[in-house]
Amino acid sequence: MERLLVKELEAWKSRQGRKPLLLKGVRQCGKTYLLREFGKAHFSDVAYFNFELTPALSGLFEIDLDPSRIITELGILQGQKIETETTLIIWDEVQFCPKALTALKYFSELAPGYALACAGSLLGVALSKPSSFPVGKVDILVLRPMDFREFLVASQEKQLIDYAAGLPPDGQLSQALIDKFLVALRMFQIIGGMPEAVSAWLQNRNMAEVERIQDAILASYELDFAKYAPPADFPKLKLIWKSIPAQLSRESGKFLYGHAKPGARAKDLKDALGWLTEAGLAYKVGRVEKPAFPLSAYMDQKAFKLYLADIGLLRRLAGVPGSVMLDGNTLYSEFKGALMENFVLNELLRFLGDLPSYWTSGNQAEVDFVFQYHDSILPLEVKAATNIRSRSLAAYREKYRPQLALRTSLMACKSEDGLLNIPLYLLWNMAVYVRKVLS
């Protein structure tokens, strides 16, 4: 499967003064596969080591952190000589060996010729703890579950993508092509972007198998709660995790601690919530009441929404059958908006590289996402269908006069009077549309 991050890996490989690489991402989002395939395509050899599967590897870092000795001993264990430049060294689940993380400093300073890439599903948790982590001595990339464009490519729709990408912001697609996009979008909402689930669907078209894989991934996440989170946080993690679909489905979508655990306050659950977000399993989108630079300075730390890293897992965690979504059952309508918001957030992360905020004006109005884009702050309203009336976005525009306002819906692409409507199925091309309208 083609992953867009491979371009950043290629840039890392050819970068002058290249540092060791840390590739973060949730469990089973494709980190190991991506690094192995990248190694096969761009290096003469790959030397792979997994610190979770082979705990004894940690012993190599107990004597000292000398890169020359470590590389020699790793080569002996692997039965191959590890060469500078031509061998890609992969340290998988590196968070299980804190001294290996510390050693990256010395690889950066004393052995920069080695191409060393580290991956881990709990790296965010490991890096959030006080330690001797080599700040400034590593390059960091984040691999997320597949986005909609990557799903389309995997579905053999590259020609459709290329054609749509060539249209201007007000360009029109034929209904036949729109229908292709809509079918793919609905399936993506059901399946999500976990590579194993996507692969199973494309190979067998068996929804029962897709849901078996999704259940196994969700179970593995809960096992991580039990194995790696502080024991006191484990029950709290499960409560927060299970509550996310229902919290998003509420009218405001705002996360309420008391809805995760009756009577709970922020001080009771904030550590567990921090573990979830550091692990990359959930995204915390904070509220701003004033869209000004920098947005972080106007963030209300007490008000936020929680989204999941993958919409297929959100759908499965919520217990919504795929058949209900395919049939257009009205019982699914209340959750539909929450799922679409989560989809848009996942697409925005590809566009922005960081989390947006959301905006409210008391209890009068709310805009789903607000974010900095170069020297502008742009609002984005999410509509799950063709009903595009929005008093909140109108109120925001009236009050703040943004250079550009954005709306995403199932309506056609259109730019008029400072408002750009981007179809949900074309959000992957958002950067091109926004750049053209603002230029």
Tab-separated table of C-alpha atoms in Angstrom:
chain	number	residue	atom	x	y	z
A	1	MET	CA	0.000	0.000	0.000
A	2	GLU	CA	1.288	3.442	-0.916
A	3	ARG	CA	1.801	5.688	2.120
A	4	LEU	CA	2.366	9.399	1.624
A	5	LEU	CA	4.932	9.481	4.434
A	6	VAL	CA	7.409	7.622	2.209
A	7	LYS	CA	8.261	10.972	0.600
A	8	GLU	CA	9.354	12.317	3.979
A	9	LEU	CA	11.396	9.174	4.566
A	10	GLU	CA	13.140	9.750	1.248
A	11	ALA	CA	13.884	13.339	2.271
A	12	TRP	CA	15.274	12.073	5.590
A	13	LYS	CA	17.555	9.575	3.822
A	14	SER	CA	19.091	12.220	1.554
A	15	ARG	CA	19.280	15.013	4.140
A	16	GLN	CA	22.707	16.430	4.826
A	17	GLY	CA	23.431	16.095	8.534
A	18	ARG	CA	20.821	13.355	8.849
A	19	LYS	CA	19.950	12.402	12.446
A	20	PRO	CA	18.492	9.151	13.766
A	21	LEU	CA	14.789	8.962	12.998
A	22	LEU	CA	11.930	8.349	15.431
A	23	LEU	CA	8.730	7.151	13.743
A	24	LYS	CA	5.767	7.496	16.086
A	25	GLY	CA	2.352	5.968	15.572
A	26	VAL	CA	-0.378	3.877	17.167
A	27	ARG	CA	-0.092	0.116	17.219
A	28	GLN	CA	-0.847	-1.575	13.863
A	29	CYS	CA	-0.936	1.604	11.768
A	30	GLY	CA	1.828	0.233	9.505
A	31	LYS	CA	5.098	1.584	10.941
A	32	THR	CA	7.101	-1.640	10.711
A	33	TYR	CA	5.792	-2.478	7.249
A	34	LEU	CA	6.566	1.019	5.972
A	35	LEU	CA	10.135	1.028	7.296
A	36	ARG	CA	10.869	-2.475	5.981
A	37	GLU	CA	9.504	-1.647	2.523
A	38	PHE	CA	11.367	1.657	2.515
A	39	GLY	CA	14.569	-0.191	3.420
A	40	LYS	CA	14.091	-2.713	0.627
A	41	ALA	CA	13.504	0.036	-1.932
A	42	HIS	CA	16.235	2.497	-0.892
A	43	PHE	CA	19.000	0.518	0.825
A	44	SER	CA	21.153	-2.478	-0.027
A	45	ASP	CA	20.280	-4.193	3.253
A	46	VAL	CA	17.933	-3.948	6.254
A	47	ALA	CA	18.908	-4.898	9.821
A	48	TYR	CA	15.743	-5.244	11.926
A	49	PHE	CA	15.592	-5.479	15.743
A	50	ASN	CA	12.490	-5.565	17.971
A	51	PHE	CA	12.977	-4.611	21.632
A	52	GLU	CA	9.570	-5.935	22.680
A	53	LEU	CA	9.963	-9.358	21.050
A	54	THR	CA	13.630	-9.681	22.085
A	55	PRO	CA	14.058	-8.086	25.536
A	56	ALA	CA	17.647	-9.366	25.711
A	57	LEU	CA	18.623	-6.686	23.190
A	58	SER	CA	18.452	-4.144	26.014
A	59	GLY	CA	21.548	-5.773	27.526
A	60	LEU	CA	23.674	-4.351	24.703
A	61	PHE	CA	23.096	-0.881	26.124
A	62	GLU	CA	24.065	-1.692	29.717
A	63	ILE	CA	27.850	-1.714	29.184
A	64	ASP	CA	28.102	1.709	27.544
A	65	LEU	CA	26.443	3.691	24.727
A	66	ASP	CA	29.326	3.565	22.256
A	67	PRO	CA	27.794	3.357	18.745
A	68	SER	CA	30.733	1.397	17.296
A	69	ARG	CA	30.456	-1.404	19.852
A	70	ILE	CA	26.658	-1.485	19.705
A	71	ILE	CA	26.622	-1.750	15.893
A	72	THR	CA	29.286	-4.499	15.923
A	73	GLU	CA	27.371	-6.577	18.464
A	74	LEU	CA	24.041	-6.040	16.685
A	75	GLY	CA	25.682	-7.247	13.474
A	76	ILE	CA	26.947	-10.376	15.236
A	77	LEU	CA	23.494	-11.118	16.623
A	78	GLN	CA	21.966	-10.571	13.192
A	79	GLY	CA	24.615	-12.591	11.394
A	80	GLN	CA	25.338	-9.772	8.982
A	81	LYS	CA	27.661	-6.800	8.793
A	82	ILE	CA	25.928	-3.480	9.248
A	83	GLU	CA	27.367	-0.931	6.839
A	84	THR	CA	27.191	2.840	7.032
A	85	GLU	CA	24.909	4.488	4.461
A	86	THR	CA	23.863	1.246	2.706
A	87	THR	CA	22.159	-0.570	5.612
A	88	LEU	CA	18.915	0.676	7.117
A	89	ILE	CA	18.935	-0.157	10.828
A	90	ILE	CA	15.442	-0.494	12.315
A	91	TRP	CA	14.903	-0.470	16.077
A	92	ASP	CA	11.265	-1.409	16.579
A	93	GLU	CA	9.304	-0.787	19.791
A	94	VAL	CA	12.355	1.160	20.969
A	95	GLN	CA	10.443	2.623	23.920
A	96	PHE	CA	11.005	-0.679	25.731
A	97	CYS	CA	14.702	0.195	26.040
A	98	PRO	CA	15.139	3.725	27.470
A	99	LYS	CA	18.921	3.481	27.175
A	100	ALA	CA	18.574	2.825	23.445
A	101	LEU	CA	16.679	6.123	23.203
A	102	THR	CA	19.492	7.820	25.106
A	103	ALA	CA	22.038	6.221	22.769
A	104	LEU	CA	20.532	8.081	19.825
A	105	LYS	CA	22.397	11.182	20.988
A	106	TYR	CA	25.726	9.441	20.469
A	107	PHE	CA	24.698	7.993	17.105
A	108	SER	CA	23.847	11.532	16.028
A	109	GLU	CA	27.132	12.988	17.279
A	110	LEU	CA	29.643	10.150	16.771
A	111	ALA	CA	28.192	7.930	14.035
A	112	PRO	CA	26.024	10.048	11.728
A	113	GLY	CA	26.797	7.835	8.743
A	114	TYR	CA	24.488	5.090	9.995
A	115	ALA	CA	20.890	5.219	8.783
A	116	LEU	CA	19.041	4.442	12.002
A	117	ALA	CA	15.232	4.493	12.126
A	118	CYS	CA	13.360	3.783	15.349
A	119	ALA	CA	9.659	3.001	15.653
A	120	GLY	CA	7.279	2.556	18.561
A	121	SER	CA	3.572	2.384	19.283
A	122	LEU	CA	3.983	4.007	22.700
A	123	LEU	CA	6.787	6.413	21.876
A	124	GLY	CA	4.654	9.409	22.783
A	125	VAL	CA	4.197	8.008	26.276
A	126	ALA	CA	7.904	7.235	26.602
A	127	LEU	CA	8.980	10.678	25.393
A	128	SER	CA	6.590	12.468	27.747
A	129	LYS	CA	8.428	11.154	30.807
A	130	PRO	CA	11.432	12.936	32.311
A	131	SER	CA	14.507	11.152	31.016
A	132	SER	CA	17.798	11.687	29.250
A	133	PHE	CA	16.046	11.779	25.879
A	134	PRO	CA	18.354	13.382	23.289
A	135	VAL	CA	16.475	16.601	22.570
A	136	GLY	CA	17.551	18.054	19.237
A	137	LYS	CA	19.493	14.917	18.256
A	138	VAL	CA	16.721	13.088	16.383
A	139	ASP	CA	14.284	13.665	13.548
A	140	ILE	CA	10.668	12.796	14.373
A	141	LEU	CA	7.909	11.713	11.988
A	142	VAL	CA	4.382	10.564	12.804
A	143	LEU	CA	2.609	7.800	10.901
A	144	ARG	CA	-1.159	7.826	11.310
A	145	PRO	CA	-3.770	5.383	9.993
A	146	MET	CA	-4.396	5.662	6.260
A	147	ASP	CA	-6.263	8.770	5.173
A	148	PHE	CA	-8.950	8.835	2.482
A	149	ARG	CA	-6.532	9.530	-0.351
A	150	GLU	CA	-4.364	6.573	0.636
A	151	PHE	CA	-7.512	4.436	0.839
A	152	LEU	CA	-8.468	5.503	-2.690
A	153	VAL	CA	-4.996	4.659	-4.006
A	154	ALA	CA	-5.159	1.229	-2.352
A	155	SER	CA	-8.582	0.793	-4.002
A	156	GLN	CA	-7.003	1.285	-7.445
A	157	GLU	CA	-8.565	4.729	-7.922
A	158	LYS	CA	-5.364	6.617	-8.749
A	159	GLN	CA	-6.737	7.799	-12.096
A	160	LEU	CA	-9.808	9.255	-10.354
A	161	ILE	CA	-7.567	11.077	-7.849
A	162	ASP	CA	-5.301	12.505	-10.537
A	163	TYR	CA	-8.259	13.798	-12.551
A	164	ALA	CA	-9.963	15.436	-9.546
A	165	ALA	CA	-6.667	16.941	-8.362
A	166	GLY	CA	-6.299	18.776	-11.682
A	167	LEU	CA	-9.576	20.667	-11.364
A	168	PRO	CA	-9.678	24.270	-10.048
A	169	PRO	CA	-11.542	25.046	-6.789
A	170	ASP	CA	-14.748	25.741	-8.725
A	171	GLY	CA	-14.269	22.839	-11.138
A	172	GLN	CA	-17.137	20.388	-11.500
A	173	LEU	CA	-17.094	16.599	-11.531
A	174	SER	CA	-19.683	14.560	-13.396
A	175	GLN	CA	-22.277	12.806	-11.248
A	176	ALA	CA	-20.841	9.444	-12.253
A	177	LEU	CA	-17.461	10.361	-10.755
A	178	ILE	CA	-19.067	11.936	-7.686
A	179	ASP	CA	-20.914	8.672	-7.109
A	180	LYS	CA	-17.600	6.778	-7.202
A	181	PHE	CA	-16.194	9.089	-4.564
A	182	LEU	CA	-19.323	8.796	-2.397
A	183	VAL	CA	-19.269	4.985	-2.453
A	184	ALA	CA	-15.586	4.996	-1.484
A	185	LEU	CA	-16.189	7.583	1.258
A	186	ARG	CA	-18.955	5.536	2.819
A	187	MET	CA	-16.805	2.414	2.797
A	188	PHE	CA	-13.909	4.348	4.312
A	189	GLN	CA	-16.141	5.523	7.154
A	190	ILE	CA	-16.981	1.901	7.882
A	191	ILE	CA	-13.539	0.361	7.404
A	192	GLY	CA	-11.273	3.225	8.437
A	193	GLY	CA	-7.560	3.414	7.739
A	194	MET	CA	-5.934	0.612	9.719
A	195	PRO	CA	-3.889	-1.134	6.975
A	196	GLU	CA	-4.823	-4.697	7.950
A	197	ALA	CA	-8.544	-3.894	7.871
A	198	VAL	CA	-8.196	-2.085	4.528
A	199	SER	CA	-6.212	-4.963	3.035
A	200	ALA	CA	-8.770	-7.527	4.221
A	201	TRP	CA	-11.625	-5.582	2.647
A	202	LEU	CA	-9.883	-5.047	-0.679
A	203	GLN	CA	-8.858	-8.701	-0.932
A	204	ASN	CA	-12.052	-10.422	0.230
A	205	ARG	CA	-14.869	-7.826	0.498
A	206	ASN	CA	-15.796	-9.585	3.726
A	207	MET	CA	-17.153	-7.177	6.332
A	208	ALA	CA	-17.163	-9.835	9.040
A	209	GLU	CA	-13.399	-10.232	8.587
A	210	VAL	CA	-12.897	-6.450	8.684
A	211	GLU	CA	-14.784	-6.232	11.955
A	212	ARG	CA	-12.873	-9.181	13.403
A	213	ILE	CA	-9.636	-7.305	12.693
A	214	GLN	CA	-11.017	-4.072	14.159
A	215	ASP	CA	-12.085	-5.924	17.307
A	216	ALA	CA	-8.612	-7.453	17.612
A	217	ILE	CA	-6.972	-4.015	17.282
A	218	LEU	CA	-9.277	-2.512	19.902
A	219	ALA	CA	-8.530	-5.452	22.200
A	220	SER	CA	-4.783	-4.921	21.717
A	221	TYR	CA	-5.158	-1.277	22.740
A	222	GLU	CA	-6.957	-2.261	25.925
A	223	LEU	CA	-4.215	-4.800	26.646
A	224	ASP	CA	-1.728	-1.949	26.329
A	225	PHE	CA	-3.735	-0.062	28.958
A	226	ALA	CA	-3.301	-2.985	31.339
A	227	LYS	CA	0.357	-3.719	30.527
A	228	TYR	CA	1.952	-0.306	30.170
A	229	ALA	CA	-0.187	2.368	31.814
A	230	PRO	CA	0.224	3.102	35.545
A	231	PRO	CA	-1.905	0.508	37.416
A	232	ALA	CA	-4.005	3.216	39.073
A	233	ASP	CA	-4.917	4.639	35.639
A	234	PHE	CA	-6.032	1.382	34.005
A	235	PRO	CA	-9.710	1.440	35.088
A	236	LYS	CA	-9.889	5.158	34.323
A	237	LEU	CA	-8.462	4.614	30.844
A	238	LYS	CA	-11.137	2.068	30.027
A	239	LEU	CA	-13.884	4.390	31.231
A	240	ILE	CA	-12.608	7.319	29.141
A	241	TRP	CA	-11.963	5.131	26.101
A	242	LYS	CA	-15.426	3.550	26.131
A	243	SER	CA	-17.105	6.935	26.606
A	244	ILE	CA	-15.601	8.682	23.575
A	245	PRO	CA	-18.260	7.702	20.974
A	246	ALA	CA	-21.129	8.763	23.248
A	247	GLN	CA	-19.397	12.007	24.221
A	248	LEU	CA	-18.841	12.942	20.578
A	249	SER	CA	-22.459	12.133	19.743
A	250	ARG	CA	-23.747	14.672	22.258
A	251	GLU	CA	-24.965	17.939	20.743
A	252	SER	CA	-21.953	19.940	21.892
A	253	GLY	CA	-19.453	17.084	21.620
A	254	LYS	CA	-17.588	18.558	24.585
A	255	PHE	CA	-15.877	15.972	26.777
A	256	LEU	CA	-17.353	15.781	30.258
A	257	TYR	CA	-15.450	13.868	32.923
A	258	GLY	CA	-18.708	13.086	34.701
A	259	HIS	CA	-19.978	11.272	31.606
A	260	ALA	CA	-16.964	8.957	31.675
A	261	LYS	CA	-17.351	8.284	35.393
A	262	PRO	CA	-20.296	9.646	37.379
A	263	GLY	CA	-19.125	12.281	39.803
A	264	ALA	CA	-15.588	12.422	38.377
A	265	ARG	CA	-13.709	15.704	38.034
A	266	ALA	CA	-10.696	16.704	35.963
A	267	LYS	CA	-8.224	15.918	38.749
A	268	ASP	CA	-9.562	12.346	38.925
A	269	LEU	CA	-9.076	11.459	35.263
A	270	LYS	CA	-6.598	13.912	33.735
A	271	ASP	CA	-3.556	11.620	34.111
A	272	ALA	CA	-5.351	8.759	32.383
A	273	LEU	CA	-6.554	11.123	29.661
A	274	GLY	CA	-2.971	12.331	29.183
A	275	TRP	CA	-1.799	8.734	28.716
A	276	LEU	CA	-4.376	8.185	25.946
A	277	THR	CA	-3.373	11.312	24.053
A	278	GLU	CA	0.384	10.745	24.480
A	279	ALA	CA	-0.110	7.231	23.104
A	280	GLY	CA	-1.751	8.802	20.039
A	281	LEU	CA	-4.960	6.816	20.482
A	282	ALA	CA	-7.077	9.905	21.075
A	283	TYR	CA	-6.811	13.502	19.897
A	284	LYS	CA	-7.652	16.342	22.262
A	285	VAL	CA	-9.077	19.364	20.416
A	286	GLY	CA	-9.301	22.408	22.673
A	287	ARG	CA	-11.705	25.325	22.613
A	288	VAL	CA	-10.812	28.926	21.841
A	289	GLU	CA	-13.142	31.872	22.333
A	290	LYS	CA	-10.962	34.332	20.441
A	291	PRO	CA	-9.274	33.363	17.147
A	292	ALA	CA	-6.043	35.351	17.485
A	293	PHE	CA	-2.315	34.627	17.191
A	294	PRO	CA	-1.132	32.403	18.700
A	295	LEU	CA	-4.231	30.254	19.100
A	296	SER	CA	-2.622	28.350	21.970
A	297	ALA	CA	-2.625	31.523	24.068
A	298	TYR	CA	-6.420	31.710	23.862
A	299	MET	CA	-7.074	28.036	24.636
A	300	ASP	CA	-9.502	27.122	27.387
A	301	GLN	CA	-7.757	24.127	28.962
A	302	LYS	CA	-10.958	22.994	30.648
A	303	ALA	CA	-13.014	22.646	27.472
A	304	PHE	CA	-12.138	20.144	24.758
A	305	LYS	CA	-13.385	17.329	22.546
A	306	LEU	CA	-11.849	13.864	22.220
A	307	TYR	CA	-11.585	12.136	18.856
A	308	LEU	CA	-10.090	8.784	17.867
A	309	ALA	CA	-7.090	8.206	15.625
A	310	ASP	CA	-9.190	6.120	13.209
A	311	ILE	CA	-12.837	6.451	12.190
A	312	GLY	CA	-13.264	2.737	11.496
A	313	LEU	CA	-12.273	1.998	15.079
A	314	LEU	CA	-14.576	4.781	16.304
A	315	ARG	CA	-17.465	3.221	14.408
A	316	ARG	CA	-16.663	-0.232	15.821
A	317	LEU	CA	-16.118	1.062	19.365
A	318	ALA	CA	-19.521	2.765	19.133
A	319	GLY	CA	-21.140	-0.542	18.156
A	320	VAL	CA	-22.637	0.803	14.919
A	321	PRO	CA	-22.978	-2.084	12.407
A	322	GLY	CA	-21.558	-1.400	8.979
A	323	SER	CA	-24.845	-2.542	7.451
A	324	VAL	CA	-26.696	0.289	9.230
A	325	MET	CA	-24.425	2.843	7.590
A	326	LEU	CA	-24.728	1.242	4.177
A	327	ASP	CA	-28.527	1.103	4.361
A	328	GLY	CA	-28.874	4.734	5.414
A	329	ASN	CA	-30.802	3.706	8.530
A	330	THR	CA	-32.229	6.750	10.338
A	331	LEU	CA	-31.131	5.246	13.676
A	332	TYR	CA	-27.580	6.106	12.633
A	333	SER	CA	-28.269	9.806	11.980
A	334	GLU	CA	-27.216	11.149	15.414
A	335	PHE	CA	-23.831	9.408	15.295
A	336	LYS	CA	-23.279	10.381	11.654
A	337	GLY	CA	-22.251	13.926	12.506
A	338	ALA	CA	-19.735	12.768	15.121
A	339	LEU	CA	-18.187	10.274	12.719
A	340	MET	CA	-17.921	12.897	9.989
A	341	GLU	CA	-16.265	15.367	12.360
A	342	ASN	CA	-13.712	12.706	13.282
A	343	PHE	CA	-13.109	12.022	9.579
A	344	VAL	CA	-12.520	15.721	8.905
A	345	LEU	CA	-10.126	15.993	11.839
A	346	ASN	CA	-8.085	13.054	10.529
A	347	GLU	CA	-7.885	14.704	7.107
A	348	LEU	CA	-6.964	18.060	8.676
A	349	LEU	CA	-4.056	16.463	10.497
A	350	ARG	CA	-2.574	15.525	7.132
A	351	PHE	CA	-3.053	19.100	5.918
A	352	LEU	CA	-1.842	20.887	9.063
A	353	GLY	CA	0.510	18.401	10.691
A	354	ASP	CA	-0.914	19.453	14.046
A	355	LEU	CA	-4.218	19.626	15.898
A	356	PRO	CA	-6.701	22.428	15.208
A	357	SER	CA	-8.983	24.006	17.829
A	358	TYR	CA	-12.709	24.649	17.870
A	359	TRP	CA	-14.472	27.950	18.541
A	360	THR	CA	-17.469	28.878	20.634
A	361	SER	CA	-19.118	32.147	21.536
A	362	GLY	CA	-20.739	31.373	24.872
A	363	ASN	CA	-23.704	29.126	24.166
A	364	GLN	CA	-24.645	31.091	21.067
A	365	ALA	CA	-22.481	29.632	18.298
A	366	GLU	CA	-19.847	26.994	17.600
A	367	VAL	CA	-17.510	26.355	14.654
A	368	ASP	CA	-16.154	22.814	14.441
A	369	PHE	CA	-12.514	23.647	13.684
A	370	VAL	CA	-10.309	26.743	13.717
A	371	PHE	CA	-6.641	26.648	12.744
A	372	GLN	CA	-3.634	28.738	11.823
A	373	TYR	CA	-2.602	28.649	8.181
A	374	HIS	CA	0.479	30.772	7.489
A	375	ASP	CA	-0.588	34.327	8.404
A	376	SER	CA	-4.319	33.559	8.580
A	377	ILE	CA	-6.675	31.928	11.059
A	378	LEU	CA	-9.312	29.973	9.190
A	379	PRO	CA	-12.628	28.554	10.431
A	380	LEU	CA	-13.992	25.242	9.081
A	381	GLU	CA	-17.597	24.114	9.456
A	382	VAL	CA	-18.445	20.410	8.953
A	383	LYS	CA	-21.724	19.359	7.364
A	384	ALA	CA	-22.391	15.648	6.941
A	385	ALA	CA	-24.761	16.018	3.977
A	386	THR	CA	-26.118	18.689	1.627
A	387	ASN	CA	-27.802	20.868	4.257
A	388	ILE	CA	-25.271	23.690	4.464
A	389	ARG	CA	-27.095	26.328	6.495
A	390	SER	CA	-24.879	27.432	9.373
A	391	ARG	CA	-25.698	30.294	11.700
A	392	SER	CA	-22.514	29.657	13.672
A	393	LEU	CA	-20.182	30.094	10.720
A	394	ALA	CA	-22.110	33.194	9.652
A	395	ALA	CA	-21.763	34.623	13.168
A	396	TYR	CA	-18.022	33.909	13.168
A	397	ARG	CA	-17.535	35.582	9.791
A	398	GLU	CA	-19.557	38.595	10.845
A	399	LYS	CA	-17.538	39.029	14.036
A	400	TYR	CA	-13.982	38.285	12.863
A	401	ARG	CA	-13.984	38.860	9.091
A	402	PRO	CA	-11.543	36.010	8.257
A	403	GLN	CA	-9.606	36.176	5.026
A	404	LEU	CA	-11.265	32.889	4.062
A	405	ALA	CA	-13.923	30.697	5.652
A	406	LEU	CA	-14.205	26.998	4.879
A	407	ARG	CA	-17.091	24.589	4.827
A	408	THR	CA	-17.031	20.905	3.956
A	409	SER	CA	-20.181	19.048	2.960
A	410	LEU	CA	-21.541	16.876	0.183
A	411	MET	CA	-22.178	19.932	-1.965
A	412	ALA	CA	-19.981	20.612	-4.982
A	413	CYS	CA	-16.732	22.538	-4.745
A	414	LYS	CA	-17.447	26.265	-4.848
A	415	SER	CA	-15.661	29.483	-3.881
A	416	GLU	CA	-17.818	32.582	-3.447
A	417	ASP	CA	-17.614	35.753	-1.334
A	418	GLY	CA	-14.789	34.506	0.841
A	419	LEU	CA	-16.436	31.134	1.533
A	420	LEU	CA	-14.902	27.980	0.088
A	421	ASN	CA	-16.998	24.806	0.105
A	422	ILE	CA	-14.909	21.640	-0.257
A	423	PRO	CA	-16.713	18.331	-0.773
A	424	LEU	CA	-15.955	15.836	1.983
A	425	TYR	CA	-14.618	13.415	-0.601
A	426	LEU	CA	-12.099	16.004	-1.863
A	427	LEU	CA	-10.677	17.150	1.480
A	428	TRP	CA	-7.440	15.334	0.629
A	429	ASN	CA	-6.858	18.146	-1.913
A	430	MET	CA	-7.575	20.896	0.597
A	431	ALA	CA	-4.080	22.381	0.576
A	432	VAL	CA	-4.294	23.026	-3.182
A	433	TYR	CA	-7.734	24.628	-2.995
A	434	VAL	CA	-6.903	26.922	-0.069
A	435	ARG	CA	-3.611	27.997	-1.629
A	436	LYS	CA	-5.274	28.855	-4.953
A	437	VAL	CA	-8.102	30.821	-3.368
A	438	LEU	CA	-5.771	32.803	-1.113
A	439	SER	CA	-3.191	33.528	-3.806
